[in-house]
PDB file of C-alpha atoms in Angstrom:
ATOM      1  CA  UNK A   1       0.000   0.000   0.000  1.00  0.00           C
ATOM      2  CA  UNK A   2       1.562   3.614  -0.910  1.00  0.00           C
ATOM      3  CA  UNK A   3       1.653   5.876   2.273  1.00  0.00           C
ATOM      4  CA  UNK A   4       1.467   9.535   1.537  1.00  0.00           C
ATOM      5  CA  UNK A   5       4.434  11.380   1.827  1.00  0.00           C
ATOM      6  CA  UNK A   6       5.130  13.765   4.444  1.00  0.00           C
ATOM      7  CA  UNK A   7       7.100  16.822   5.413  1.00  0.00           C
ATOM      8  CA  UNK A   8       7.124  19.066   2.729  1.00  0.00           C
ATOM      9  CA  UNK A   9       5.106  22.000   1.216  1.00  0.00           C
ATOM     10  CA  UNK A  10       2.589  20.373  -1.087  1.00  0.00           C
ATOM     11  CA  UNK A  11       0.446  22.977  -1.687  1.00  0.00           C
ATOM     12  CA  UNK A  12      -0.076  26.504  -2.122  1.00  0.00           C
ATOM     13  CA  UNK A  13      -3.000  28.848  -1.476  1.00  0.00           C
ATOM     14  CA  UNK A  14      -3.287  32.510  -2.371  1.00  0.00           C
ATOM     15  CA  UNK A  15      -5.813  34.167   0.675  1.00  0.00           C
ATOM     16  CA  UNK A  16      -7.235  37.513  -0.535  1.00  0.00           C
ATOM     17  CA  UNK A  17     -10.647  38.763  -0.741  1.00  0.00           C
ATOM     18  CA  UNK A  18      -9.810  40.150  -4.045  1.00  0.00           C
ATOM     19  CA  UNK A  19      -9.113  36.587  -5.571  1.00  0.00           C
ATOM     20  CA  UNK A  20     -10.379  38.385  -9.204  1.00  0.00           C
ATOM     21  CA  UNK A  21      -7.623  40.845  -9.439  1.00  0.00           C
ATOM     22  CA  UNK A  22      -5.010  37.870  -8.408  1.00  0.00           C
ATOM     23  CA  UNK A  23      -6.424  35.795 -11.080  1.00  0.00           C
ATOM     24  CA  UNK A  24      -5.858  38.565 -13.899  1.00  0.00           C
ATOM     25  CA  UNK A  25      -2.584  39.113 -12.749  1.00  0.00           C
ATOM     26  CA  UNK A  26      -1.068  35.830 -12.464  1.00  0.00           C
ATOM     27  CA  UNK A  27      -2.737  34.545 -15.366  1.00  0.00           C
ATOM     28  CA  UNK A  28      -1.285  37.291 -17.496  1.00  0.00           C
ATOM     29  CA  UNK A  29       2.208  36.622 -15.894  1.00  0.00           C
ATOM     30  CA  UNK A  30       2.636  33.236 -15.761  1.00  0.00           C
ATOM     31  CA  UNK A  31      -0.541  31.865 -17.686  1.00  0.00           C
ATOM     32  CA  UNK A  32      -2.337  30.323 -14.711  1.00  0.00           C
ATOM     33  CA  UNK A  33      -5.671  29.214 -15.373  1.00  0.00           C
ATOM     34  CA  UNK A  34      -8.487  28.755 -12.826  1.00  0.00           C
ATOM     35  CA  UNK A  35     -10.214  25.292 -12.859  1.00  0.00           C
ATOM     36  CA  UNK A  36     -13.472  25.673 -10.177  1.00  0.00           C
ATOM     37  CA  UNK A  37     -14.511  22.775  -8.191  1.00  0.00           C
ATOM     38  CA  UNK A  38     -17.497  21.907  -6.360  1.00  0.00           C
ATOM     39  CA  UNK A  39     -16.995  21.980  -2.289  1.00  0.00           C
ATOM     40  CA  UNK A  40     -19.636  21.451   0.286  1.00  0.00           C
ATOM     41  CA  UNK A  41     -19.116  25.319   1.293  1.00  0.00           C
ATOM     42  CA  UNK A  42     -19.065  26.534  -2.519  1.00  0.00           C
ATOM     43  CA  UNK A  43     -17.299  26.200  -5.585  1.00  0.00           C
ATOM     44  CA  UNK A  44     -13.514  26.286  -5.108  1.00  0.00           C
ATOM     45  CA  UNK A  45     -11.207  27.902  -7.382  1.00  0.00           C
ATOM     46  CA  UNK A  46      -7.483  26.320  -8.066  1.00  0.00           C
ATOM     47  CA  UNK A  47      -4.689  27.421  -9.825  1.00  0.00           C
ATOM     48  CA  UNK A  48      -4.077  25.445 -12.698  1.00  0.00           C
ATOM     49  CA  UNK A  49      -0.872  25.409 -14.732  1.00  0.00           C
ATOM     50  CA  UNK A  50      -2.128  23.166 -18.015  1.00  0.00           C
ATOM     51  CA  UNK A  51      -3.760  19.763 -16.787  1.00  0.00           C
ATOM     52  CA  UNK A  52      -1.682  20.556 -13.662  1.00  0.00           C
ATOM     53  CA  UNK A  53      -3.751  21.945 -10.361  1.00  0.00           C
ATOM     54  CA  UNK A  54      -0.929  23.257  -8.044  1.00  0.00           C
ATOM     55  CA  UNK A  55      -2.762  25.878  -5.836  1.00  0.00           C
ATOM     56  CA  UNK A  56      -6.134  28.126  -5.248  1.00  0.00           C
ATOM     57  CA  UNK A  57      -7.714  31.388  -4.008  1.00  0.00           C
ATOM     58  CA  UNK A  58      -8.842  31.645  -0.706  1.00  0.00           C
ATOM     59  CA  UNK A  59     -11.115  34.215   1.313  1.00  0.00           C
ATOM     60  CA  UNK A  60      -9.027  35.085   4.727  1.00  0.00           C
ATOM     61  CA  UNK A  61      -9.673  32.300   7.018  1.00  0.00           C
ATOM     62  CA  UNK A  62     -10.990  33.023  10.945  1.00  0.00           C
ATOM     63  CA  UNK A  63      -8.021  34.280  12.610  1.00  0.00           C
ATOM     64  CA  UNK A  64      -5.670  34.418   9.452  1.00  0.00           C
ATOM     65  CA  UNK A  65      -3.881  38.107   8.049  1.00  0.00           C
ATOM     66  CA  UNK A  66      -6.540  39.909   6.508  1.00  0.00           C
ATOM     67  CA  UNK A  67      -3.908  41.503   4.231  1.00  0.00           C
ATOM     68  CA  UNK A  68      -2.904  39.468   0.667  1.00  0.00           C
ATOM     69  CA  UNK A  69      -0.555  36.439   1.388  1.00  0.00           C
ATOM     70  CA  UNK A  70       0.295  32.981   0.135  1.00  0.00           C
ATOM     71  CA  UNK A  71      -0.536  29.949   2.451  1.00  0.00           C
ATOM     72  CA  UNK A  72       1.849  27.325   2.637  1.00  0.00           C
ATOM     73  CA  UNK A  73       0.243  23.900   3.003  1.00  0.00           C
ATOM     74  CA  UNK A  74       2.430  20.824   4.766  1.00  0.00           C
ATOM     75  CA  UNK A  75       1.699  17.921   4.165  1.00  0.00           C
ATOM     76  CA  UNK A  76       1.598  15.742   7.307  1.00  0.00           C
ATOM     77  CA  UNK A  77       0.308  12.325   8.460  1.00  0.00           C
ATOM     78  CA  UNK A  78      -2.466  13.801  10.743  1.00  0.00           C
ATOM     79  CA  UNK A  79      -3.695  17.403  10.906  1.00  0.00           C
ATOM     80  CA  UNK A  80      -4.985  16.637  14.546  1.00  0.00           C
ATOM     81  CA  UNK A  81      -1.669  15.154  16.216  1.00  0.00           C
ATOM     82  CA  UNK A  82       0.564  18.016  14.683  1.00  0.00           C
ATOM     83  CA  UNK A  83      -2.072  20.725  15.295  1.00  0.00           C
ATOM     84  CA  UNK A  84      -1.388  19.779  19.192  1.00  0.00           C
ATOM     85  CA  UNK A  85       2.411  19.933  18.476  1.00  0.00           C
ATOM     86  CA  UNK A  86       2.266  22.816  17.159  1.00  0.00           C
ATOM     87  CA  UNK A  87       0.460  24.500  20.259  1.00  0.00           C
ATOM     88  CA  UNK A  88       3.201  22.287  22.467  1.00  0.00           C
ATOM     89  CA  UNK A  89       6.031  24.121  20.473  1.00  0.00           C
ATOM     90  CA  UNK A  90       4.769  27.404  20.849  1.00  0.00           C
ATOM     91  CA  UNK A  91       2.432  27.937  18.054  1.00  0.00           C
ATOM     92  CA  UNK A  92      -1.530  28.679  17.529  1.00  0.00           C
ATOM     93  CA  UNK A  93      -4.036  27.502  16.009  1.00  0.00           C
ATOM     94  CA  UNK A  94      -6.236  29.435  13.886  1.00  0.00           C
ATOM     95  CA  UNK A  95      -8.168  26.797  12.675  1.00  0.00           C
ATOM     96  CA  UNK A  96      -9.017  23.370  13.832  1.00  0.00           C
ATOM     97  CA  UNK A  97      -8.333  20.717  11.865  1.00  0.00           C
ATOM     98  CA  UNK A  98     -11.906  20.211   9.296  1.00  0.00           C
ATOM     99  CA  UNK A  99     -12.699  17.864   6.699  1.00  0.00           C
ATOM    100  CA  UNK A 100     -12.427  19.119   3.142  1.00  0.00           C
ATOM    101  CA  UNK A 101     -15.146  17.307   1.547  1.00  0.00           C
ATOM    102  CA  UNK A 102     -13.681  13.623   0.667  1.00  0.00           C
ATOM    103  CA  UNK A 103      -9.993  15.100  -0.057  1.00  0.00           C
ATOM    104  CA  UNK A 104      -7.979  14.629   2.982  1.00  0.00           C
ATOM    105  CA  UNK A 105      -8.269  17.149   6.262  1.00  0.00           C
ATOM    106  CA  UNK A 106      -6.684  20.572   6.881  1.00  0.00           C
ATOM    107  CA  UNK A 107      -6.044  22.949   9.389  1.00  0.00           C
ATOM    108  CA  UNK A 108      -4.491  26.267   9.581  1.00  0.00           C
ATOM    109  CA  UNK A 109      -1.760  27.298  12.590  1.00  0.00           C
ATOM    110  CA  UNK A 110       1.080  29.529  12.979  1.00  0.00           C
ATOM    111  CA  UNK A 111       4.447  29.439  14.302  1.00  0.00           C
ATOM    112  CA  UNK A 112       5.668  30.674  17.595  1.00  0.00           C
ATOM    113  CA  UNK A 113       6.891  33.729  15.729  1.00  0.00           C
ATOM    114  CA  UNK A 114       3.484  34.500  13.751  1.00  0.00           C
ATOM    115  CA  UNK A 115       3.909  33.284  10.394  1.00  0.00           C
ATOM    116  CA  UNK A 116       0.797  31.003   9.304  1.00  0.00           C
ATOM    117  CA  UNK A 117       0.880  27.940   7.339  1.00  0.00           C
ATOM    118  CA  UNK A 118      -1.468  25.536   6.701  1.00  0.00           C
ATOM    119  CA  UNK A 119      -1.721  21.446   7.512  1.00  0.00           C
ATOM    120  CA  UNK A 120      -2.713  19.085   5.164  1.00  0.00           C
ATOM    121  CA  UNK A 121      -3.810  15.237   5.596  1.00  0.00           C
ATOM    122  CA  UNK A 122      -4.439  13.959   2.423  1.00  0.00           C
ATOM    123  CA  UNK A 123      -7.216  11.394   2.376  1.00  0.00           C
ATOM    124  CA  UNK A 124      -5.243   9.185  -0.240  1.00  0.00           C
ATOM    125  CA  UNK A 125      -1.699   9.666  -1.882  1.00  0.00           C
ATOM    126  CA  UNK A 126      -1.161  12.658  -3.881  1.00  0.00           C
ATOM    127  CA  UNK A 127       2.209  11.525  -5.345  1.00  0.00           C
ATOM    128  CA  UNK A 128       5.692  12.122  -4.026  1.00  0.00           C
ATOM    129  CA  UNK A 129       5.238  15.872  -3.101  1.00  0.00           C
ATOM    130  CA  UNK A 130       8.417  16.909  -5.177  1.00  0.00           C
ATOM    131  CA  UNK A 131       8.805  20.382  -7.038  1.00  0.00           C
ATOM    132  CA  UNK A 132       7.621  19.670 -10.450  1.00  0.00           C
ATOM    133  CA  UNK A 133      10.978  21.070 -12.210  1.00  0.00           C
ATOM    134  CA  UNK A 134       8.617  22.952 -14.603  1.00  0.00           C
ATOM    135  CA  UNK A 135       8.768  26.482 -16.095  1.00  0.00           C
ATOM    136  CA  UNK A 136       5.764  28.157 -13.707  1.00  0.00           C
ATOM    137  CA  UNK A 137       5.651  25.347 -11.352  1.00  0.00           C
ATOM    138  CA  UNK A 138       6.668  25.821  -7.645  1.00  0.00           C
ATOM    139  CA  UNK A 139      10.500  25.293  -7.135  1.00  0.00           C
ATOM    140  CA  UNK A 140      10.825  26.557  -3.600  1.00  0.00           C
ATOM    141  CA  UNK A 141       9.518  28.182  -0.474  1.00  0.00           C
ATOM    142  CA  UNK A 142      11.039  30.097   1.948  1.00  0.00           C
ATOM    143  CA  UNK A 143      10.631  31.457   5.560  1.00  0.00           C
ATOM    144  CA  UNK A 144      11.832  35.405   6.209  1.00  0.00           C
ATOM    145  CA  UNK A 145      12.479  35.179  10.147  1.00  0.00           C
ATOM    146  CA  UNK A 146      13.803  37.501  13.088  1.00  0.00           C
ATOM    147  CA  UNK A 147      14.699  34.538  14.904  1.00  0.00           C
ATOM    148  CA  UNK A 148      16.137  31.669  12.911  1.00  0.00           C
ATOM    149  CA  UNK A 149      17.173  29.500  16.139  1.00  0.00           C
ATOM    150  CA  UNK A 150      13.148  29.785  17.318  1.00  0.00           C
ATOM    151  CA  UNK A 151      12.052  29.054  13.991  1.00  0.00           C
ATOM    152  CA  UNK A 152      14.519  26.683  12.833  1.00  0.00           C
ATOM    153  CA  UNK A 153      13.736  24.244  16.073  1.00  0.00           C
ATOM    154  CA  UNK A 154       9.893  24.613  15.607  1.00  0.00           C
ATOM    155  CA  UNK A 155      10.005  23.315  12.324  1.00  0.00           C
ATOM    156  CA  UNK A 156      12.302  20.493  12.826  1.00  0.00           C
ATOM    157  CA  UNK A 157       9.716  19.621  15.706  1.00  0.00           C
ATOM    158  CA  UNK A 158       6.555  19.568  14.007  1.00  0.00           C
ATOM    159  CA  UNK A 159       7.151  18.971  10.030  1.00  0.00           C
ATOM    160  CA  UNK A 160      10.240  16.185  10.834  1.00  0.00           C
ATOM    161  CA  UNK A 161      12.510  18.234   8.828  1.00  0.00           C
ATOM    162  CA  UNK A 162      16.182  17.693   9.142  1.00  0.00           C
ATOM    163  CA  UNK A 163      18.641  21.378   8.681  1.00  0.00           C
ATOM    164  CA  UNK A 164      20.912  20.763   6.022  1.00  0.00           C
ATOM    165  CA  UNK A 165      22.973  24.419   6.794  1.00  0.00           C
ATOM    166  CA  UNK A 166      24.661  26.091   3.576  1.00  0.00           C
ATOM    167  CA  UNK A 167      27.307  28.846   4.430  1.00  0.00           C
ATOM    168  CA  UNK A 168      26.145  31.725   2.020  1.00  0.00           C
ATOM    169  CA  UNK A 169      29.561  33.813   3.144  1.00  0.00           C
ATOM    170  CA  UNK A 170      28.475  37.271   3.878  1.00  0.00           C
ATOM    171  CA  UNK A 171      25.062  36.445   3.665  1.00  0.00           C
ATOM    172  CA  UNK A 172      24.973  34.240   6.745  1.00  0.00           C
ATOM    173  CA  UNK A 173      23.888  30.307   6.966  1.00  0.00           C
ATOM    174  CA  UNK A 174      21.006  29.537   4.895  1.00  0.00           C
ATOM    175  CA  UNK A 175      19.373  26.737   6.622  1.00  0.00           C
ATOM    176  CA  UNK A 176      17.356  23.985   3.989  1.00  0.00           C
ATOM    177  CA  UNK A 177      14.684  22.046   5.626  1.00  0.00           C
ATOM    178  CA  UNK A 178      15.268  18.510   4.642  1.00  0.00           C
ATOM    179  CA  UNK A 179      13.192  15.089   4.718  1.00  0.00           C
ATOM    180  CA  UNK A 180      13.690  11.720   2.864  1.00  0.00           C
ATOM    181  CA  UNK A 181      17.409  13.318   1.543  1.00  0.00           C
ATOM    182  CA  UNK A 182      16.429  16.189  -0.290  1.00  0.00           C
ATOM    183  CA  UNK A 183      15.416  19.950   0.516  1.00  0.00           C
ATOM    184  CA  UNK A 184      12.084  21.057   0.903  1.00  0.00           C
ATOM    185  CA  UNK A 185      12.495  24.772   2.350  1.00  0.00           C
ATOM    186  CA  UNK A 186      14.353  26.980   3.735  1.00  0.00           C
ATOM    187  CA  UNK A 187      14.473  29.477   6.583  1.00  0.00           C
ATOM    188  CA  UNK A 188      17.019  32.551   6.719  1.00  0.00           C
ATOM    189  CA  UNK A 189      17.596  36.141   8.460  1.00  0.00           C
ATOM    190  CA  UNK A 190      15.178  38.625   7.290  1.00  0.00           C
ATOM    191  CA  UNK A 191      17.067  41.056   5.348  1.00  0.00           C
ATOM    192  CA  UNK A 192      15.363  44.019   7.029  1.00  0.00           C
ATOM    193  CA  UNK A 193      14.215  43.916  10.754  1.00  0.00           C
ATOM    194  CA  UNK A 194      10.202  43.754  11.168  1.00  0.00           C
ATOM    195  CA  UNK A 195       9.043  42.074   7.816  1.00  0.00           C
ATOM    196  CA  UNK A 196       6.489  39.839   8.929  1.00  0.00           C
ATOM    197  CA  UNK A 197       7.090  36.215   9.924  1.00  0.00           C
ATOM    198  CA  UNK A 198       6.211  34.285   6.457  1.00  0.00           C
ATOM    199  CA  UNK A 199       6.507  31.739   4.078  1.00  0.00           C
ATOM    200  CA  UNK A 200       7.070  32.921   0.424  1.00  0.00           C
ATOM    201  CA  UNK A 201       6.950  30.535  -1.880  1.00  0.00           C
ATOM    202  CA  UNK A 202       8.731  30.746  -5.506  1.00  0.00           C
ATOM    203  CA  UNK A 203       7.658  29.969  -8.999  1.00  0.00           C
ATOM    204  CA  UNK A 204      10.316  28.083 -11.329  1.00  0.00           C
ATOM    205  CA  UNK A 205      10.738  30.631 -14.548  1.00  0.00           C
ATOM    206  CA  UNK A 206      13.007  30.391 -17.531  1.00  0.00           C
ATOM    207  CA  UNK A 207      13.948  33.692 -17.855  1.00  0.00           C
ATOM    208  CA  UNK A 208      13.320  35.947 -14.807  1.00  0.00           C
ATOM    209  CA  UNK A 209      14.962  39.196 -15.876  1.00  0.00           C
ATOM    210  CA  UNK A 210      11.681  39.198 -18.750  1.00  0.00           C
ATOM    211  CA  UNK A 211       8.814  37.579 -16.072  1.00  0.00           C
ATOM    212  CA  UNK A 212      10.311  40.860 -13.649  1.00  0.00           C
ATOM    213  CA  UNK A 213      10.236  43.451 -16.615  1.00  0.00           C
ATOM    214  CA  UNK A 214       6.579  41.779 -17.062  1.00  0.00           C
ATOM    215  CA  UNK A 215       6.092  41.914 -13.414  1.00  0.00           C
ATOM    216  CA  UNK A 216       6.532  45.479 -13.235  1.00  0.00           C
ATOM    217  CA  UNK A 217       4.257  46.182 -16.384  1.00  0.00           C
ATOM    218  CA  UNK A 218       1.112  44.713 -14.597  1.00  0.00           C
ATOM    219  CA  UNK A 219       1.700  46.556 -11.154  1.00  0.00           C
ATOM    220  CA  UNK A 220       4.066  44.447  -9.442  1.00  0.00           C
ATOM    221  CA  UNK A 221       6.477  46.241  -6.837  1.00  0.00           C
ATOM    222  CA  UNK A 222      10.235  44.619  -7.090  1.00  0.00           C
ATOM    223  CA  UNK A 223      11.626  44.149  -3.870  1.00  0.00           C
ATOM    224  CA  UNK A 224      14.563  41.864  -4.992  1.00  0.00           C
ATOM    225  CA  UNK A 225      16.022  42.703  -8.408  1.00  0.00           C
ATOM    226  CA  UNK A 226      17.362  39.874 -10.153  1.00  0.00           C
ATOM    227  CA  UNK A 227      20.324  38.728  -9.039  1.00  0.00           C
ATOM    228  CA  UNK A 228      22.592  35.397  -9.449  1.00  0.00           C
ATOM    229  CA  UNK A 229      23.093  32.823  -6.565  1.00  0.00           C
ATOM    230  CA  UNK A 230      25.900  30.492  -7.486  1.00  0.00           C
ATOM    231  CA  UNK A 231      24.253  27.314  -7.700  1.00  0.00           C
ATOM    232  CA  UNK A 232      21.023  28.107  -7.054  1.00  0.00           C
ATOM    233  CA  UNK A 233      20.213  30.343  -9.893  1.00  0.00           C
ATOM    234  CA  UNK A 234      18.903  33.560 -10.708  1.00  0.00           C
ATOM    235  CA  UNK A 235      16.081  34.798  -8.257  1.00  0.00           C
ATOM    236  CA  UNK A 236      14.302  37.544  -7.762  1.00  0.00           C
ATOM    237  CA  UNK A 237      11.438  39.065  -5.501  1.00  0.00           C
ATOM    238  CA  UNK A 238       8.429  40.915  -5.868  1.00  0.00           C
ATOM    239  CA  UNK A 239       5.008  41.723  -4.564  1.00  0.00           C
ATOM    240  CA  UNK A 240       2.147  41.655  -6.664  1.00  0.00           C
ATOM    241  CA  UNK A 241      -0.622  44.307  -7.085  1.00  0.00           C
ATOM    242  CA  UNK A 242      -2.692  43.517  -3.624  1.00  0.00           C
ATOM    243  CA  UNK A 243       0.799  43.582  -1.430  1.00  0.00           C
ATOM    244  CA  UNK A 244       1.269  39.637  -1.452  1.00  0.00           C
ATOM    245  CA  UNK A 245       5.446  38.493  -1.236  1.00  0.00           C
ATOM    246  CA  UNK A 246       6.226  35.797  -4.405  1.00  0.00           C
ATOM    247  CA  UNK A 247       9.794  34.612  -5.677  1.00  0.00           C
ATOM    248  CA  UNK A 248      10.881  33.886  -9.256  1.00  0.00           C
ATOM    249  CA  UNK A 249      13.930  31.244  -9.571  1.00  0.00           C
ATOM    250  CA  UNK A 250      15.346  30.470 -13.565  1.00  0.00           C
ATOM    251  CA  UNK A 251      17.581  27.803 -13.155  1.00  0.00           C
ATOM    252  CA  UNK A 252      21.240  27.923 -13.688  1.00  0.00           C
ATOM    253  CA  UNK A 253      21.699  26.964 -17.702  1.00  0.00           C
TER     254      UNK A 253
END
């Protein structure tokens, strides 16, 4: 029988009340579509990338950021155990864990530090969980913290993952989140003091110096030009027109 993997990010929700405007602008940057399925609480729309359904639009949930943000869903082996580890490691929950009609069960916390993330028990397996390695697929996500320490043990705790550190020289230690041998995250300084505890996650892109110039076109503000990481790639930040943090990696050719 195929268990369903755990610890990593598996899925990716963008919570605004504006979902239209997000929809027009990430369709015309990196051709999502919307695909709307039937829920017991109303239709729900998902991000689709071709055949591919890789996210959705949510309204702000009960105790969630009013304000435009991505919400980073973990896949774990039950919602309900690692909702009480997260309150036993400092955290909150927002949500209880709830059924989602026959697909698995979810719940929606946040870390001792305030950055919210979702948990999600699939009802069946979904696959193995891995980045796609495809051109406006998720490649990455990635926690901005004032306390990496705090944040780095909470993690380990709750989502099993294992720090793989990478010595980034003047940047500091960039610490991957690990599970099963390869990286699923990663948590580092936040380059400016007071920037919100919060997962960003980033969108694989083959040519992120024209998705930025694009970017900017449609309202976007840069916050990260792009730049080249040696071995990583070349990255950049932005936030779109409601205020919500995304990243843009092109692989190194």
């Amino acid at each position: 029988m195929t268990q369903q993997v755990t610890g990593r990010f598996v899925w990716f929700e963008y919570v605004s009340s504006e979902a239209a405007k997000a929809q027009g602008f990430f369709g015309e940057l990196f051709g999502w579509g919307v695909k709307r399925v039937p829920m017991p609480t109303g239709d729900y729309a998902m991000i689709a990338r071709g055949d591919d359904t890789i996210g959705g639009y949510l309204a702000p949930p009960a105790g969630a950021p009013a304000h435009a943000h991505w919400l980073s869903h973990l896949a774990v082996a039950s919602a309900a155990d690692t909702a009480t580890a997260v309150s036993a490691h400092g955290g909150k929950v927002l949500m209880a864990p709830f059924a989602v009609g026959e697909f698995g069960t979810m719940a929606v916390v946040a870390d001792p530090l305030g950055g919210p993330f979702a948990l999600w028990q699939a009802a069946k397996p979904e696959g193995t969980g891995d980045y796609k390695d495809a051109p406006y697929s998720w490649c990455w996500n990635e926690l901005y913290t004032d306390d990496v320490d705090r944040s780095l043990a909470f993690y380990q705790a709750v989502g099993g993952f294992v720090d793989d550190p990478m010595d980034m020289g003047p940047g500091g230690v960039y610490h991957v989140l690990a599970t099963d041998g390869k990286g699923r995250a990663g948590i580092m300084k936040s380059p400016m003091p007071g920037i919100p505890q919060s997962w960003m996650p980033y969108v694989q892109v083959p040519d992120a110096d024209a998705v930025i110039a694009k970017a900017k076109r449609l309202g976007a503000d840069v916050k990260l030009p792009p730049n080249d990481v040696p071995g990583v790639g070349r990255i950049s930040v932005f936030t779109d027109p409601l205020g919500a943090a995304i990243g843009v990696l092109q692989p190194p050719r």
